[in-house]
Short mmCIF file of C-alpha atoms in Angstrom, two decimals:
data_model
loop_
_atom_site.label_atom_id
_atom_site.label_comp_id
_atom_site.label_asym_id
_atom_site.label_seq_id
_atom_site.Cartn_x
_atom_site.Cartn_y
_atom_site.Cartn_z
CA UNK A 418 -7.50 8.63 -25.07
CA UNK A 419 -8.86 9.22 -21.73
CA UNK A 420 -7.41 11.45 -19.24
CA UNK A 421 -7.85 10.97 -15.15
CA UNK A 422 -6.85 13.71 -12.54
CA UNK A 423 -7.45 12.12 -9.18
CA UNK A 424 -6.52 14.57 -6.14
CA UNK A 425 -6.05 13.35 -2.51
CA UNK A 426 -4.99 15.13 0.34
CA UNK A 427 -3.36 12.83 2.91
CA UNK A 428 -4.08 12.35 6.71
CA UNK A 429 -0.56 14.46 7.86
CA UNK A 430 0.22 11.25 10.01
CA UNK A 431 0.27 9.19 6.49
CA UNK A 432 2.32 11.20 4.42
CA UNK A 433 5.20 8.93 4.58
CA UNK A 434 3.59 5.61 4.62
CA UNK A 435 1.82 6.83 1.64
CA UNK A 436 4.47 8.01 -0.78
CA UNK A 437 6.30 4.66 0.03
CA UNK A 438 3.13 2.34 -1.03
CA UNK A 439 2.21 4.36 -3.93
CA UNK A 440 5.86 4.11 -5.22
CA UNK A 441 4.69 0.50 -5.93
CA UNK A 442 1.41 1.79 -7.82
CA UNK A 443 2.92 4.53 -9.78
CA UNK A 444 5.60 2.17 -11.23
CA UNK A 445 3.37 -1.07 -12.09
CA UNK A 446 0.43 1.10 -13.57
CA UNK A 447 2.94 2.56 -15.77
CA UNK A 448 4.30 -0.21 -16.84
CA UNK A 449 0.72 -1.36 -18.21
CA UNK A 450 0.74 -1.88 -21.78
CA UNK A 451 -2.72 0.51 -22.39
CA UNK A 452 -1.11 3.24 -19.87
CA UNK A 453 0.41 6.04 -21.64
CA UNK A 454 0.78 8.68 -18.79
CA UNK A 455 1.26 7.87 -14.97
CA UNK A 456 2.18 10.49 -12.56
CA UNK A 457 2.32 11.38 -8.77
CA UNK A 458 2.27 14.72 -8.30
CA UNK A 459 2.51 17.09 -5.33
CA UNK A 460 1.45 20.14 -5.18
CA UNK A 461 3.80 23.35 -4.76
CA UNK A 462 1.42 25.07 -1.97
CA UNK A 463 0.25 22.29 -0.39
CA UNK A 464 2.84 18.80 0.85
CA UNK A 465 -0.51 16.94 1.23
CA UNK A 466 -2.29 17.49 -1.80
CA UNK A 467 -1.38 14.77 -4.10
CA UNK A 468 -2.63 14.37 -7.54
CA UNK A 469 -2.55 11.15 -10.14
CA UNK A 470 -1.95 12.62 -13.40
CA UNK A 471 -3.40 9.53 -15.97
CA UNK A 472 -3.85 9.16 -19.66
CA UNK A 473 -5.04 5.93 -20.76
CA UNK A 474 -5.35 4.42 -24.30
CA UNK A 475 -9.46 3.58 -23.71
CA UNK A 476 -11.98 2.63 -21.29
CA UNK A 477 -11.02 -1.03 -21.60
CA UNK A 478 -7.14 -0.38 -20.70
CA UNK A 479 -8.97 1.15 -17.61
CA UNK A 480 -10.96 -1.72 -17.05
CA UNK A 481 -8.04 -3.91 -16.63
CA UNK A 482 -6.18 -1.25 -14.64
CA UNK A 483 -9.00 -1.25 -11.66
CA UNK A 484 -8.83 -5.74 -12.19
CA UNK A 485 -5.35 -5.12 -12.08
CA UNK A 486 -3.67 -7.00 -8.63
CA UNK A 487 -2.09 -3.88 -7.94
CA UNK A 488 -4.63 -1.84 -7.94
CA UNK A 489 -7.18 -3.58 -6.01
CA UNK A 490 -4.21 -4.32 -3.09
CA UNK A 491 -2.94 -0.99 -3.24
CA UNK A 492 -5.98 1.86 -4.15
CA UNK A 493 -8.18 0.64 -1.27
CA UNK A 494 -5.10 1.81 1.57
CA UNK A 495 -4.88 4.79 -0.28
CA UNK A 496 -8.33 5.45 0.06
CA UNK A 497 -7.79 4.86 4.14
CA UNK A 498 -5.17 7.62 4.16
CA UNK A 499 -6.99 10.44 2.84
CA UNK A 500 -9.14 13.34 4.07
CA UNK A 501 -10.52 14.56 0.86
CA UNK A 502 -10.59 13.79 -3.03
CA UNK A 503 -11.38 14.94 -6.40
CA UNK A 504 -11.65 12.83 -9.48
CA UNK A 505 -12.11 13.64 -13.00
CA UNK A 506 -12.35 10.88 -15.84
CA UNK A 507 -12.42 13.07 -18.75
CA UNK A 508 -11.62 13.23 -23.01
CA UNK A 509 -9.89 15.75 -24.87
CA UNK A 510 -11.72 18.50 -26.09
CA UNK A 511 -12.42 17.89 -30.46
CA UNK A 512 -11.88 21.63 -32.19
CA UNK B 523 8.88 19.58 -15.12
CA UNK B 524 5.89 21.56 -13.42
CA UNK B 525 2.58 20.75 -14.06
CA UNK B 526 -0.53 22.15 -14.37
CA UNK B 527 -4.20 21.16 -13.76
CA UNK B 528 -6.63 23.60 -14.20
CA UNK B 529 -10.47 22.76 -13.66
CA UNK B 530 -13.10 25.26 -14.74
CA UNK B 531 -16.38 24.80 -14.92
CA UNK B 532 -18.14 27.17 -17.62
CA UNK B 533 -21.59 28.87 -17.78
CA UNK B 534 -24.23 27.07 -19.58
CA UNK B 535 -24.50 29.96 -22.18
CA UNK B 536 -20.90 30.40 -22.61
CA UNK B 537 -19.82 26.85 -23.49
CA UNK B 538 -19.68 27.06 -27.09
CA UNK B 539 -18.37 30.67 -26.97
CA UNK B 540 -15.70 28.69 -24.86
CA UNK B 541 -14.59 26.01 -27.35
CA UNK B 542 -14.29 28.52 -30.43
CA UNK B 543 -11.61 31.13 -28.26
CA UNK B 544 -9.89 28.26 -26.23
CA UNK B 545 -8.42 26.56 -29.84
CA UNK B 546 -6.29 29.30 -30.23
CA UNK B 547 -4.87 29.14 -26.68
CA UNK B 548 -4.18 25.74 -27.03
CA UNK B 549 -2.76 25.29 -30.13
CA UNK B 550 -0.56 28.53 -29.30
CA UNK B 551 0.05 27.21 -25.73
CA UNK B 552 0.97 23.38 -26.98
CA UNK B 553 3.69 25.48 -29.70
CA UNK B 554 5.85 27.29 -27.46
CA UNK B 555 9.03 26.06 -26.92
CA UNK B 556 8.81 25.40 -23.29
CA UNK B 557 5.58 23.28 -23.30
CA UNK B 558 5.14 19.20 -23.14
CA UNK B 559 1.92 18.63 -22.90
CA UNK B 560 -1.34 21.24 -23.21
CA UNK B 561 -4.40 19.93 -23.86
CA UNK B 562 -8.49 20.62 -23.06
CA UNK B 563 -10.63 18.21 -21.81
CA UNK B 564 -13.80 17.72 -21.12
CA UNK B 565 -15.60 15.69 -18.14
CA UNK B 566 -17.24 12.53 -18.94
CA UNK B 567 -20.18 13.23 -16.18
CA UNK B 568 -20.23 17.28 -16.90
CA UNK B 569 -20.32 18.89 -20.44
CA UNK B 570 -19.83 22.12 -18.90
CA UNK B 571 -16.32 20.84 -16.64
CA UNK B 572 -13.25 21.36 -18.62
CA UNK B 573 -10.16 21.26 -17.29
CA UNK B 574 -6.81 22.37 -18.68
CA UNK B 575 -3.86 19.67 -18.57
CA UNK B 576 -0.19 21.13 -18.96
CA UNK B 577 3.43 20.03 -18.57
CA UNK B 578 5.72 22.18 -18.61
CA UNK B 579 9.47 22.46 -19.22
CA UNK B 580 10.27 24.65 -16.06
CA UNK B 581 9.25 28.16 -14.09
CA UNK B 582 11.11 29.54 -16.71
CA UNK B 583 8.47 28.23 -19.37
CA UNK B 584 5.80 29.10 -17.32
CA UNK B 585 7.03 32.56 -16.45
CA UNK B 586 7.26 33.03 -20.46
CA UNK B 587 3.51 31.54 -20.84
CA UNK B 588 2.23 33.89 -18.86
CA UNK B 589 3.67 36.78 -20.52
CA UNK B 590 2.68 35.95 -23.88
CA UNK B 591 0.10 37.84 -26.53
CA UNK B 592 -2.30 34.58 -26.43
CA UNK B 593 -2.63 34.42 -22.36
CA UNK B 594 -2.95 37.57 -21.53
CA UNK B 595 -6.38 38.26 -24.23
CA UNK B 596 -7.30 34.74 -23.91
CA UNK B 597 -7.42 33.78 -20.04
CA UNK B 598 -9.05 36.57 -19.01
CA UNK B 599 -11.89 35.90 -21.56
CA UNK B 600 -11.94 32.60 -20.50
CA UNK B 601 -12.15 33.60 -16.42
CA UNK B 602 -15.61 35.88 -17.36
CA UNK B 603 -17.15 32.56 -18.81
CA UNK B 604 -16.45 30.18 -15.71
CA UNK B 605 -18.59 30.30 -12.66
CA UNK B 606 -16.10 27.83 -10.54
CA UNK B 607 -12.63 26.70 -10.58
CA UNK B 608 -9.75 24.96 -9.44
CA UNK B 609 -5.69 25.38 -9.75
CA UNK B 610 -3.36 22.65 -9.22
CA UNK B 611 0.28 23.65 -9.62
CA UNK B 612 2.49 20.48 -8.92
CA UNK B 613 5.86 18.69 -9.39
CA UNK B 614 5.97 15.16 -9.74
CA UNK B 615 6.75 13.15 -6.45
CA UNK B 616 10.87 11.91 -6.00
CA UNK B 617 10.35 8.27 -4.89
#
């Protein structure tokens, strides 16, 4: 499995605009059959910050996620609305 | 549900010291009643980046986590063997 945490924080003006276009995002990505996890998040200190909590079955579920016509409408006016981000692609830790 | 995401990156010398005392907090963390999801990862571009993923029931839960034996000997262990981090406390968005 591979795990994504992908943290935005939103131009104040877009707040709005953005929760109602990533509605649209959130649903169809988890809706993809090699998505396991697919969150919005906001968090408690901040109404800006928002962070995509992901978990994905492998790289090539990914793959087709970011071909995906979803994704390559929607990600792109994301990107316009933000100030600042933070992404981690990462595995789980083997003990 | 409240979650966490919880980014620290450890010192070069302490990573394997890391590892061996962070099993216990997650397999202790992942049992308690409360809990979802707790897991460790690790970042594909950074060996030394790992970052704590948690869902959790409630405050309540939370509240409970942070008063148990395991966190309080384990996290500050953990907090002497990081040289940077980063706290995300967040509830997933309404749409």
């Amino acid at each position: 499995m591979i795990k994504i945490v992908s943290k935005n924080l939103i131009k104040e003006d877009k707040v709005e605009e953005f929760k109602k276009l990533m509605k649209e995002l959130v649903e169809k990505s988890a809706a993809e059959e090699g998505n396991i996890h697919y969150s919005l998040n906001v968090s408690r200190d901040n109404p800006r910050m928002f962070t995509f909590v992901e978990f994905w079955r492998d790289q090539e579920a990914i793959d087709k996620h970011n071909a995906t016509e979803h994704f390559r409408r929607l990600v792109p006016m994301m990107r316009d609305m933000r100030e600042d981000s933070d992404l981690t692609i990462m595995t789980e830790v083997e003990f």
